[in-house]
Coordinates of C-alpha atoms and ligand atoms in Angstrom, one line a residue:
M1 CA 119.7 165.4 151.7
P2 CA 117.3 163.1 153.5
L3 CA 118.7 161.3 156.4
T4 CA 117.5 158.0 157.9
V5 CA 117.0 157.5 161.7
G6 CA 116.8 154.2 163.2
T7 CA 115.5 153.2 166.6
A8 CA 117.4 151.1 169.1
G9 CA 116.6 149.6 172.4
H10 CA 115.5 146.9 174.5
I11 CA 112.2 145.1 174.0
D12 CA 109.0 147.0 175.2
H13 CA 111.0 150.1 176.1
G14 CA 108.6 152.1 173.9
K15 CA 110.3 152.5 170.5
T16 CA 107.2 151.9 168.4
T17 CA 105.1 153.9 170.6
L18 CA 107.5 156.9 170.4
V19 CA 107.8 156.7 166.6
E20 CA 103.9 156.8 166.6
A21 CA 103.9 159.8 168.8
L22 CA 106.4 161.6 166.5
T23 CA 105.1 160.5 163.2
G24 CA 101.6 159.7 163.7
R25 CA 102.1 156.3 162.2
N26 CA 102.0 153.0 163.9
T27 CA 104.8 150.9 162.3
D28 CA 103.6 147.6 163.8
R29 CA 101.6 146.7 160.9
L30 CA 101.6 142.8 161.2
P31 CA 98.5 141.3 162.8
Q32 CA 100.9 139.4 165.0
E33 CA 102.7 142.5 166.1
R34 CA 99.4 144.0 167.2
E35 CA 98.3 140.8 169.0
R36 CA 101.5 140.3 170.9
G37 CA 102.3 144.0 171.5
I38 CA 105.9 143.5 170.2
S39 CA 107.6 144.4 167.0
I40 CA 108.7 141.6 164.8
D41 CA 109.7 143.3 161.7
L42 CA 111.2 146.5 160.5
G43 CA 108.7 149.5 160.5
Y44 CA 109.1 152.7 158.4
A45 CA 107.6 156.3 158.7
P46 CA 108.4 159.7 157.4
L47 CA 109.2 162.2 159.9
E48 CA 109.1 166.1 159.2
L49 CA 110.8 168.2 161.8
P50 CA 109.6 171.8 162.6
D51 CA 112.6 173.3 160.5
G52 CA 111.5 171.3 157.6
T53 CA 114.2 168.6 157.9
Q54 CA 112.9 165.4 156.5
L55 CA 113.8 162.2 158.1
S56 CA 113.0 158.6 157.4
V57 CA 112.4 156.5 160.5
V58 CA 113.2 152.8 160.7
D59 CA 111.8 151.1 163.7
V60 CA 113.4 147.9 164.7
P61 CA 112.2 145.2 167.1
G62 CA 113.9 145.0 170.4
H63 CA 113.3 141.2 171.2
E64 CA 116.6 139.4 171.4
R65 CA 115.5 136.8 168.7
F66 CA 115.2 139.7 166.3
V67 CA 118.5 141.2 166.6
R68 CA 119.2 140.0 162.9
T69 CA 116.2 142.1 161.9
M70 CA 117.6 145.0 163.9
V71 CA 120.9 144.9 162.1
A72 CA 119.3 144.8 158.7
G73 CA 117.3 147.9 159.6
A74 CA 120.3 149.6 161.1
T75 CA 122.6 149.1 158.1
G76 CA 121.2 151.9 156.0
I77 CA 120.7 154.5 158.9
E78 CA 122.7 157.6 159.6
L79 CA 121.4 158.6 162.9
F80 CA 120.0 156.4 166.0
L81 CA 117.2 157.1 168.4
L82 CA 118.1 155.0 171.3
V83 CA 115.1 154.3 173.4
I84 CA 115.6 153.6 177.1
D85 CA 112.7 152.9 179.5
A86 CA 113.2 155.4 182.3
A87 CA 112.0 152.9 184.9
E88 CA 114.2 149.9 183.6
G89 CA 117.2 151.6 182.6
A90 CA 119.7 149.8 180.1
R91 CA 118.9 146.2 179.5
P92 CA 120.8 143.6 177.5
Q93 CA 119.5 144.7 173.9
T94 CA 119.9 148.4 175.0
L95 CA 123.7 147.4 175.0
E96 CA 123.7 145.1 172.1
H97 CA 121.9 147.4 169.8
L98 CA 124.5 150.2 170.9
A99 CA 127.3 147.8 170.3
I100 CA 125.8 147.2 166.7
L101 CA 125.5 150.9 166.0
R102 CA 129.0 151.5 166.9
L103 CA 130.3 148.5 164.8
L104 CA 128.3 150.0 161.8
G105 CA 129.9 153.3 162.3
I106 CA 126.8 155.1 163.3
E107 CA 128.1 157.6 165.9
R108 CA 125.4 160.2 166.3
G109 CA 122.0 160.1 167.6
V110 CA 119.6 161.0 170.4
V111 CA 118.6 159.1 173.6
A112 CA 115.0 159.2 174.5
L113 CA 114.2 158.2 178.2
T114 CA 110.7 157.0 177.7
K115 CA 107.7 156.5 179.9
S116 CA 108.8 159.4 182.0
D117 CA 105.3 159.7 183.1
L118 CA 105.7 156.4 185.1
V119 CA 108.8 157.4 187.2
D120 CA 109.6 160.0 190.0
E121 CA 112.2 162.6 189.5
E122 CA 114.9 160.6 191.2
T123 CA 114.6 157.6 189.1
L124 CA 114.5 159.7 186.0
E125 CA 117.9 161.4 186.9
L126 CA 119.5 158.0 187.7
A127 CA 118.3 156.8 184.1
R128 CA 119.7 160.1 182.6
A129 CA 123.0 159.7 184.4
E130 CA 123.2 156.1 183.2
A131 CA 122.3 157.1 179.6
E132 CA 124.8 159.8 179.6
E133 CA 127.6 157.5 180.6
L134 CA 126.5 155.0 178.1
V135 CA 126.4 157.2 175.1
P136 CA 128.6 160.2 175.9
G137 CA 128.0 163.2 173.7
A138 CA 124.5 162.3 172.8
P139 CA 121.6 164.6 173.8
V140 CA 119.3 162.7 176.4
V141 CA 115.7 163.7 176.5
A142 CA 113.0 162.5 178.7
V143 CA 109.8 162.0 177.0
S144 CA 106.3 160.4 177.5
A145 CA 104.5 159.1 174.6
R146 CA 101.5 158.9 176.7
T147 CA 101.4 162.6 177.8
G148 CA 103.5 164.1 175.0
A149 CA 105.8 165.5 177.4
G150 CA 109.3 166.1 176.0
L151 CA 108.4 165.4 172.4
D152 CA 109.1 168.9 171.3
E153 CA 112.5 168.9 173.0
L154 CA 113.2 165.4 171.3
R155 CA 112.3 166.9 167.9
G156 CA 114.7 169.8 168.5
A157 CA 117.5 167.3 169.6
L158 CA 116.8 165.3 166.5
M159 CA 116.9 168.5 164.3
Q160 CA 120.2 169.6 165.8
T161 CA 121.8 166.1 165.4
A162 CA 120.5 165.8 161.7
Q163 CA 122.0 169.3 160.9
S164 CA 125.5 168.4 162.1
Q165 CA 125.4 165.1 160.3
E166 CA 126.8 164.7 156.9
R167 CA 125.6 162.0 154.8
A168 CA 128.0 159.0 154.4
A169 CA 129.8 159.4 151.0
R170 CA 129.2 156.1 149.3
G171 CA 130.1 156.8 145.8
T172 CA 127.8 157.6 142.9
A173 CA 126.8 154.1 141.6
T174 CA 123.4 152.9 142.7
R175 CA 123.1 150.6 145.6
L176 CA 119.9 149.5 147.6
Y177 CA 119.7 146.6 150.0
V178 CA 116.2 145.2 149.8
D179 CA 114.5 144.8 153.1
R180 CA 111.0 143.9 152.0
V181 CA 109.5 142.4 148.9
F182 CA 105.7 142.2 148.2
S183 CA 103.4 142.2 145.2
L184 CA 100.7 144.7 144.5
R185 CA 97.8 144.1 142.3
G186 CA 98.3 145.7 138.9
I187 CA 101.8 146.7 139.7
G188 CA 103.5 143.4 140.3
T189 CA 106.6 142.8 142.5
V190 CA 107.8 146.0 144.8
A191 CA 110.9 145.9 146.5
T192 CA 111.8 148.3 149.3
G193 CA 115.0 149.5 150.9
T194 CA 117.1 152.4 151.9
L195 CA 118.9 153.9 149.1
W196 CA 122.5 153.8 150.1
S197 CA 124.0 155.5 147.1
G198 CA 123.4 156.7 143.6
S199 CA 119.9 157.5 142.6
L200 CA 116.9 155.6 141.1
G201 CA 114.3 156.5 138.5
E202 CA 111.8 155.2 136.1
G203 CA 113.4 153.2 133.3
D204 CA 116.6 152.6 135.1
E205 CA 118.2 149.1 134.5
L206 CA 119.7 147.6 137.6
Q207 CA 121.3 144.3 138.4
A208 CA 119.8 142.2 141.2
E209 CA 122.2 140.3 143.2
P210 CA 123.3 137.7 143.8
G211 CA 122.6 136.3 140.5
A212 CA 123.4 139.3 138.3
R213 CA 119.7 139.3 137.0
L214 CA 119.0 142.6 135.1
V215 CA 115.8 144.3 136.0
R216 CA 114.0 147.4 134.9
V217 CA 112.6 150.0 137.2
R218 CA 109.0 150.7 136.3
S219 CA 108.2 153.3 139.0
V220 CA 109.6 154.7 142.3
Q221 CA 107.9 155.8 145.5
V222 CA 109.4 157.5 148.4
H223 CA 107.3 157.0 151.6
E224 CA 104.3 156.2 149.4
H225 CA 104.7 159.1 147.1
A226 CA 105.5 158.6 143.4
V227 CA 109.0 160.5 142.7
D228 CA 110.9 160.9 139.3
R229 CA 114.2 160.0 141.1
A230 CA 114.8 158.8 144.6
E231 CA 118.0 160.3 146.2
P232 CA 120.6 158.6 148.5
G233 CA 119.3 158.1 152.1
Q234 CA 115.7 157.9 151.0
R235 CA 113.2 155.1 151.9
V236 CA 112.2 153.8 148.4
A237 CA 109.8 151.3 146.8
V238 CA 110.6 150.2 143.4
A239 CA 108.2 148.4 141.1
L240 CA 110.0 145.7 139.1
P241 CA 107.7 144.4 136.3
G242 CA 108.7 140.9 135.1
V243 CA 110.2 139.9 138.5
E244 CA 108.4 137.2 140.6
R245 CA 108.0 138.1 144.2
S246 CA 109.9 134.8 145.0
E247 CA 112.9 135.9 143.0
L248 CA 113.9 138.7 145.4
R249 CA 114.2 138.6 149.1
R250 CA 115.6 140.6 152.2
G251 CA 119.4 140.7 151.9
D252 CA 119.5 140.9 148.0
A253 CA 120.8 144.1 146.5
L254 CA 119.8 146.2 143.6
V255 CA 122.9 147.9 142.0
T256 CA 124.1 149.7 138.9
P257 CA 125.1 146.9 136.6
G258 CA 128.8 146.1 136.9
A259 CA 129.5 148.7 139.6
Y260 CA 130.0 146.3 142.6
P261 CA 131.6 143.0 142.8
S262 CA 129.8 139.9 144.0
S263 CA 132.0 137.9 146.2
Y264 CA 132.2 134.9 148.5
R265 CA 135.0 136.7 150.4
L266 CA 135.5 139.9 152.3
D267 CA 138.6 141.3 153.8
V268 CA 137.9 143.2 156.8
V269 CA 139.8 145.0 159.7
L270 CA 138.2 143.1 162.7
E271 CA 136.8 144.7 165.8
A272 CA 136.2 142.0 168.4
L273 CA 133.8 142.6 171.3
A274 CA 134.4 139.1 172.5
E275 CA 136.2 135.8 171.4
I276 CA 135.3 135.5 167.7
P277 CA 134.4 132.1 167.0
P278 CA 135.7 130.4 163.6
R279 CA 131.9 130.3 162.3
V280 CA 129.8 133.4 162.6
L281 CA 126.8 135.1 160.9
V282 CA 128.1 138.1 158.9
H283 CA 125.5 140.9 158.6
H284 CA 126.0 143.1 155.6
G285 CA 123.5 145.4 154.1
T286 CA 120.2 143.6 154.8
A287 CA 121.8 140.2 154.4
A288 CA 122.9 137.7 157.0
V289 CA 125.3 135.1 155.7
L290 CA 127.0 132.3 157.3
A291 CA 130.8 132.6 157.2
R292 CA 134.1 131.0 158.3
V293 CA 136.4 133.6 159.7
V294 CA 140.0 133.2 158.7
R295 CA 142.2 135.6 160.9
V296 CA 145.1 137.1 159.3
G297 CA 147.5 138.5 161.9
E298 CA 145.9 140.2 164.9
R299 CA 144.1 143.0 163.0
W300 CA 142.5 141.4 159.9
A301 CA 140.3 138.6 158.8
Q302 CA 139.0 137.1 155.7
L303 CA 135.4 136.3 155.8
R304 CA 134.6 133.2 153.6
L305 CA 130.9 133.4 153.0
A306 CA 128.3 130.6 152.3
E307 CA 126.6 133.0 149.8
P308 CA 127.9 135.9 147.8
V309 CA 127.4 139.6 148.9
V310 CA 127.7 142.9 147.0
A311 CA 129.9 145.1 149.2
A312 CA 132.2 148.1 148.7
R313 CA 135.5 149.2 150.5
G314 CA 134.4 151.0 153.7
D315 CA 131.4 149.0 154.4
R316 CA 130.7 147.8 158.0
V317 CA 129.8 144.2 158.7
V318 CA 128.4 142.9 162.1
L319 CA 129.5 139.4 163.3
R320 CA 127.0 137.4 165.5
A321 CA 127.2 134.1 166.9
G322 CA 124.2 133.9 169.2
T323 CA 125.2 137.2 170.3
T324 CA 127.1 140.2 168.7
V325 CA 130.8 139.3 169.0
G326 CA 132.3 141.9 166.8
G327 CA 132.2 143.7 163.5
G328 CA 134.5 144.6 160.6
R329 CA 135.3 147.4 158.1
V330 CA 135.6 146.1 154.6
I331 CA 139.0 146.8 153.1
D332 CA 138.6 144.5 149.9
P333 CA 135.1 143.5 148.9
A334 CA 136.4 140.9 146.5
P335 CA 139.8 139.9 147.6
P336 CA 142.0 136.8 146.4
R337 CA 141.4 133.6 148.3
H338 CA 144.8 133.7 150.1
A339 CA 145.1 136.4 152.6
S340 CA 148.5 137.7 153.9
A341 CA 149.1 140.2 156.6
G342 CA 151.3 142.1 154.3
R343 CA 148.6 142.5 151.7
M344 CA 146.0 143.4 154.3
E345 CA 148.2 146.2 155.7
L346 CA 148.8 147.6 152.3
V347 CA 145.1 147.3 151.1
E348 CA 143.8 148.8 154.5
H349 CA 146.0 151.9 153.9
G350 CA 145.1 152.1 150.2
A351 CA 148.6 151.4 148.9
I352 CA 147.1 149.6 146.1
A353 CA 150.0 149.9 143.7
A354 CA 152.2 148.3 146.5
I355 CA 150.1 145.1 146.5
V356 CA 150.6 144.6 142.8
H357 CA 153.7 142.8 141.6
E358 CA 153.2 140.0 139.4
P359 CA 150.2 140.3 137.1
V360 CA 146.7 140.2 138.6
R361 CA 143.3 140.7 136.7
A362 CA 142.3 144.2 136.7
E363 CA 138.8 143.5 137.8
T364 CA 140.1 142.1 141.2
L365 CA 141.6 145.5 142.0
R366 CA 138.8 147.7 140.6
H367 CA 137.0 148.0 143.9
L368 CA 139.9 148.9 145.9
A369 CA 140.5 152.3 144.1
D370 CA 138.4 155.0 142.6
G371 CA 139.6 155.4 139.1
A372 CA 143.0 154.4 137.7
I373 CA 145.7 153.0 140.1
E374 CA 148.9 155.1 139.9
G375 CA 152.2 153.3 139.4
V376 CA 151.2 150.3 137.7
Q377 CA 151.3 149.0 134.2
T378 CA 148.6 147.4 132.3
A379 CA 148.2 145.1 129.4
D380 CA 145.1 143.3 128.1
G381 CA 143.2 143.3 131.4
W382 CA 146.3 142.5 133.6
I383 CA 147.9 144.8 136.0
F384 CA 151.6 144.5 137.2
S385 CA 154.3 146.5 138.3
P386 CA 157.0 147.8 136.1
A387 CA 159.5 146.4 138.5
W388 CA 158.1 142.9 138.0
L389 CA 158.2 143.3 134.2
A390 CA 161.9 144.3 134.5
E391 CA 162.6 141.3 136.7
L392 CA 161.0 139.1 134.2
R393 CA 162.9 140.5 131.3
A394 CA 166.2 140.2 133.3
E395 CA 165.5 136.7 134.3
L396 CA 164.8 135.6 130.6
E397 CA 167.8 137.5 129.4
R398 CA 169.8 135.7 132.1
R399 CA 168.5 132.4 131.0
I400 CA 169.1 133.2 127.3
A401 CA 172.7 134.1 128.2
G402 CA 173.0 130.5 129.6
T403 CA 171.6 128.7 126.5
D404 CA 173.5 126.8 124.0
P405 CA 174.9 129.2 121.2
L406 CA 173.5 126.6 118.9
D407 CA 170.0 127.4 119.9
P408 CA 170.0 130.7 122.1
G409 CA 166.3 130.6 122.7
V410 CA 164.2 130.0 125.8
P411 CA 160.6 128.7 126.2
P412 CA 158.3 131.7 127.0
P413 CA 156.4 131.8 130.3
S414 CA 153.4 129.6 130.4
E415 CA 151.3 131.6 133.0
P416 CA 147.7 132.8 131.9
W417 CA 149.2 136.4 131.6
A418 CA 151.9 135.2 128.9
T419 CA 150.1 136.2 125.9
A420 CA 149.4 139.7 127.1
I421 CA 152.9 140.2 128.5
V422 CA 155.4 138.5 126.4
P423 CA 155.0 141.0 123.5
L424 CA 156.2 143.6 125.9
L425 CA 159.4 141.9 126.5
G426 CA 161.3 143.0 123.6
L427 CA 162.2 139.6 122.6
E428 CA 161.9 137.9 119.3
R429 CA 159.6 134.9 119.2
R430 CA 160.6 132.2 116.8
G431 CA 158.6 129.0 116.8
A432 CA 158.3 127.9 120.4
K433 CA 161.0 130.0 121.8
L434 CA 162.1 133.5 122.6
Y435 CA 165.3 134.9 121.3
L436 CA 167.2 138.1 121.6
P437 CA 166.2 140.3 118.6
G438 CA 168.4 139.2 115.6
A439 CA 170.0 136.3 117.5
T440 CA 171.5 133.8 115.3
A441 CA 172.8 130.2 116.0
A442 CA 176.5 129.8 116.3
L443 CA 178.8 127.0 117.0
G444 CA 180.5 128.9 119.7
A445 CA 183.2 126.9 121.4
R446 CA 182.3 123.7 119.4
V447 CA 183.8 124.8 116.1
D448 CA 186.6 122.1 116.5
A449 CA 184.4 119.5 117.7
A450 CA 181.9 120.1 114.8
A451 CA 184.8 119.8 112.3
E452 CA 186.2 116.6 113.9
L453 CA 182.8 115.0 113.8
E454 CA 182.1 115.9 110.2
A455 CA 185.5 114.4 109.3
Q456 CA 184.5 111.1 110.9
L457 CA 181.1 110.9 109.1
G458 CA 180.4 108.7 106.1
L459 CA 177.7 106.2 105.2
D460 CA 178.1 104.3 108.4
P461 CA 175.7 105.9 111.0
R462 CA 177.6 107.3 113.9
K463 CA 176.0 108.0 117.2
I464 CA 176.1 111.7 118.2
D465 CA 175.9 112.6 121.8
D466 CA 175.1 116.1 121.3
P467 CA 171.7 116.6 119.7
A468 CA 171.7 120.4 119.4
L469 CA 175.0 120.1 117.4
A470 CA 173.6 117.5 115.3
R471 CA 170.5 119.5 114.6
F472 CA 172.6 122.7 114.0
L473 CA 174.9 120.9 111.5
E474 CA 172.0 119.4 109.7
E475 CA 170.3 122.8 109.3
Q476 CA 173.6 123.9 107.7
G477 CA 173.4 120.9 105.4
R478 CA 176.5 119.4 107.0
L479 CA 175.0 116.0 108.0
V480 CA 171.8 114.0 108.0
R481 CA 170.3 112.6 111.0
V482 CA 168.9 109.1 110.8
G483 CA 167.0 107.9 113.6
D484 CA 167.9 107.5 117.4
G485 CA 170.8 110.1 117.4
Y486 CA 172.7 108.8 114.6
A487 CA 174.0 110.6 111.7
I488 CA 175.7 110.1 108.4
S489 CA 177.3 112.6 106.0
A490 CA 175.3 114.7 103.8
E491 CA 177.3 113.3 100.8
A492 CA 176.6 109.8 101.9
Y493 CA 172.9 110.5 102.0
D494 CA 172.8 112.0 98.5
R495 CA 174.7 108.9 97.2
A496 CA 172.2 106.6 98.9
R497 CA 169.4 108.5 97.7
E498 CA 170.5 108.4 94.1
A499 CA 171.1 104.7 94.3
L500 CA 167.4 104.2 95.7
V501 CA 165.9 106.4 93.0
A502 CA 167.8 104.9 90.3
E503 CA 166.6 101.4 91.5
C504 CA 163.0 102.3 91.8
E505 CA 162.9 104.0 88.5
S506 CA 164.2 100.9 86.9
A507 CA 162.7 98.2 89.0
G508 CA 159.6 100.1 90.3
R509 CA 160.4 99.1 93.9
I510 CA 163.1 98.2 96.2
A511 CA 163.4 95.8 99.2
L512 CA 165.7 96.2 102.1
A513 CA 167.9 93.4 101.2
R514 CA 168.5 94.8 97.6
F515 CA 169.1 98.3 99.0
R516 CA 171.6 96.9 101.4
D517 CA 173.5 95.1 98.7
L518 CA 173.4 98.0 96.4
L519 CA 175.2 100.2 98.9
G520 CA 177.2 97.4 100.5
V521 CA 176.1 98.4 104.1
G522 CA 174.6 96.3 107.0
R523 CA 171.0 95.7 107.4
K524 CA 170.7 98.0 110.3
T525 CA 172.1 101.0 108.2
A526 CA 169.9 100.2 105.2
Q527 CA 166.9 100.1 107.7
L528 CA 167.7 103.5 109.1
L529 CA 168.3 105.1 105.8
L530 CA 164.9 103.7 104.4
E531 CA 163.2 105.1 107.3
R532 CA 164.7 108.5 106.8
F533 CA 163.7 108.4 103.0
D534 CA 160.2 107.5 104.4
A535 CA 160.1 110.3 106.8
D536 CA 161.4 112.7 104.1
G537 CA 158.4 111.7 101.9
L538 CA 160.5 110.3 99.2
T539 CA 159.3 106.6 99.6
R540 CA 156.4 104.8 100.9
R541 CA 156.1 101.3 102.2
V542 CA 154.3 98.7 100.3
G543 CA 154.4 95.4 102.2
D544 CA 158.1 94.6 102.6
E545 CA 159.2 96.8 99.9
R546 CA 159.3 100.7 99.2
V547 CA 158.1 102.6 96.1
L548 CA 158.8 106.3 95.2
R549 CA 156.1 108.6 96.2
R550 CA 156.5 111.1 93.5
R551 CA 159.1 109.9 91.1
G552 CA 162.2 111.6 91.7
T553 CA 160.7 115.2 92.3
L554 CA 161.3 115.3 96.0
S555 CA 164.4 116.4 97.4
R556 CA 165.6 116.5 100.9
Ligands
GTP1 N1 103.0 154.9 180.2 C1 103.6 154.9 179.2 N2 103.6 153.6 178.5 C2 104.3 153.7 177.2 C3 105.1 154.7 176.8 N3 105.6 154.3 175.6 C4 105.4 153.1 175.5 N4 104.6 152.7 176.5 C5 104.0 151.2 176.6 O1 105.0 150.4 176.6 C6 104.6 149.1 175.9 C7 105.7 148.9 174.8 O2 105.8 149.7 173.9 P1 106.3 149.5 172.5 O3 106.3 150.8 171.9 O4 105.6 148.5 171.8 O5 107.8 149.1 172.7 P2 108.9 148.6 171.7 O6 110.0 149.2 172.3 O7 108.5 149.2 170.4 O8 108.9 147.1 171.8 P3 109.6 146.1 170.7 O9 109.3 146.7 169.4 O10 108.8 144.7 170.9 O11 110.9 146.0 171.2 C8 103.3 149.4 175.3 O12 102.4 148.8 176.2 C9 103.2 150.9 175.3 O13 101.9 151.4 175.5 C10 105.0 155.9 177.6 O14 105.8 157.0 177.4 N5 104.3 155.9 178.8
MG2 MG1 108.3 148.1 168.6

């Protein structure tokens, strides 16, 4: 497996010169870099070690204004080559680069004390002692790019370090963060980057993020040599026909479609090197995005980003505000907006089932676990805990127990998950309500009240204060409701109806006054009855009068 080694170190300490001495390639390719004698952008070179180990070298600029570029170069690397000018010793960017490497979780590497040809033995020893203190455990090798002294020893140290370094396991889906985009005649747009995970070959379909644009890979090169498939850790260039050069830029990601979330939020375990201000630049992959830091407890933060990033659990971020103020380890690459310490704690420890109670969309959890989450229930894209479902069922049953026996149903939940979850409750849906299976309406304690009411009813509408009871008795054919909570007896309704139909059949129509006189009731009662007949579809208003809709055939 190829490994990527990244340089680090203060400006002018000899990084680029050392890379050239090791690889034969001058990575300062911009005219401006050559004129000014400093590195501005990232440089790349393959390095083959005597034992056959293949390394990819990323050379970074040391200037303090280009730390942002250094982070972009350092995110994909496995090993560092920290370069310290033996005469100058550690300087500000030596320390800042080292801090960044640590924040990115890049623990292994080699220290080169360069320009050893310019210092005496004593100065060299001082520099060595300082380096050993700064980077405990790393081999420290004095070299001169000018005379070639120490280069073999440096190769040996790189070889040993590379041998003991495992490639970071980053999953199987393809992920490449773009660090350069250019166009080549006859080929079109080419994007380069270090392949973080997965593999890449001709014909692959990838998704360019942000923007979720699908792109097809025409060809792949590794360090300028065409390959069938590029492997993780390799420095690759992919030709992307049909993509304009302006459509991609450093910081974008090429990923297996659907494999990674694109998110404006990242939940991280914070590592503070200094006071972390509320606004920072978040470096992730090769991107640098402005963000607001929402602290959650002492340990965690939610980074609210100005632009979305494509991240995975376990990724590292570097936080800068003028200088490097800290970093973070991603525990949720697409978290919900509201972060709580409780959730952070559970997510950090991978207790994914424990953060699930009420239903959440499955896609919001997909990036927290490899494969299925144990101990949860799913329905139609929702994930929830069995305990929650039991609580919901118990709660609905409790509410049903408290309903009027005349209508022992409750309205179903109205949350977005309702359609998926209500069918699991074992309740019966009738119309707009949920009932216990087989439940029927009953008078319960109101048997006597119902009988009493019925006895009092006649043609004169009576106000009924218990609408549920009125509805129930009407369904049973024991009364008829006429507007505004009034009711008459069923028998009186039939009588009034017969009188109305008879009149209409003989006279063709009926007026309110005539109907009132026929029944011998007051105007108000006649009015309520006629409205009920209208509502029943028996009659229709024509001016001040009524006619039958369909002669005598409609019944109540
Ligand atoms: N005498 C001597 N000079 C060296 C050696 N290595 C580098 N230099 C000189 O130091 C200067 C800076 O070297 P670079 O390799 O450009 O330094 P750098 O670390 O890449 O600088 P930035 O990329 O701008 O951070 C150049 O003039 C080199 O010729 C060395 O081993 N011996
Ligand atoms: Mg340089």
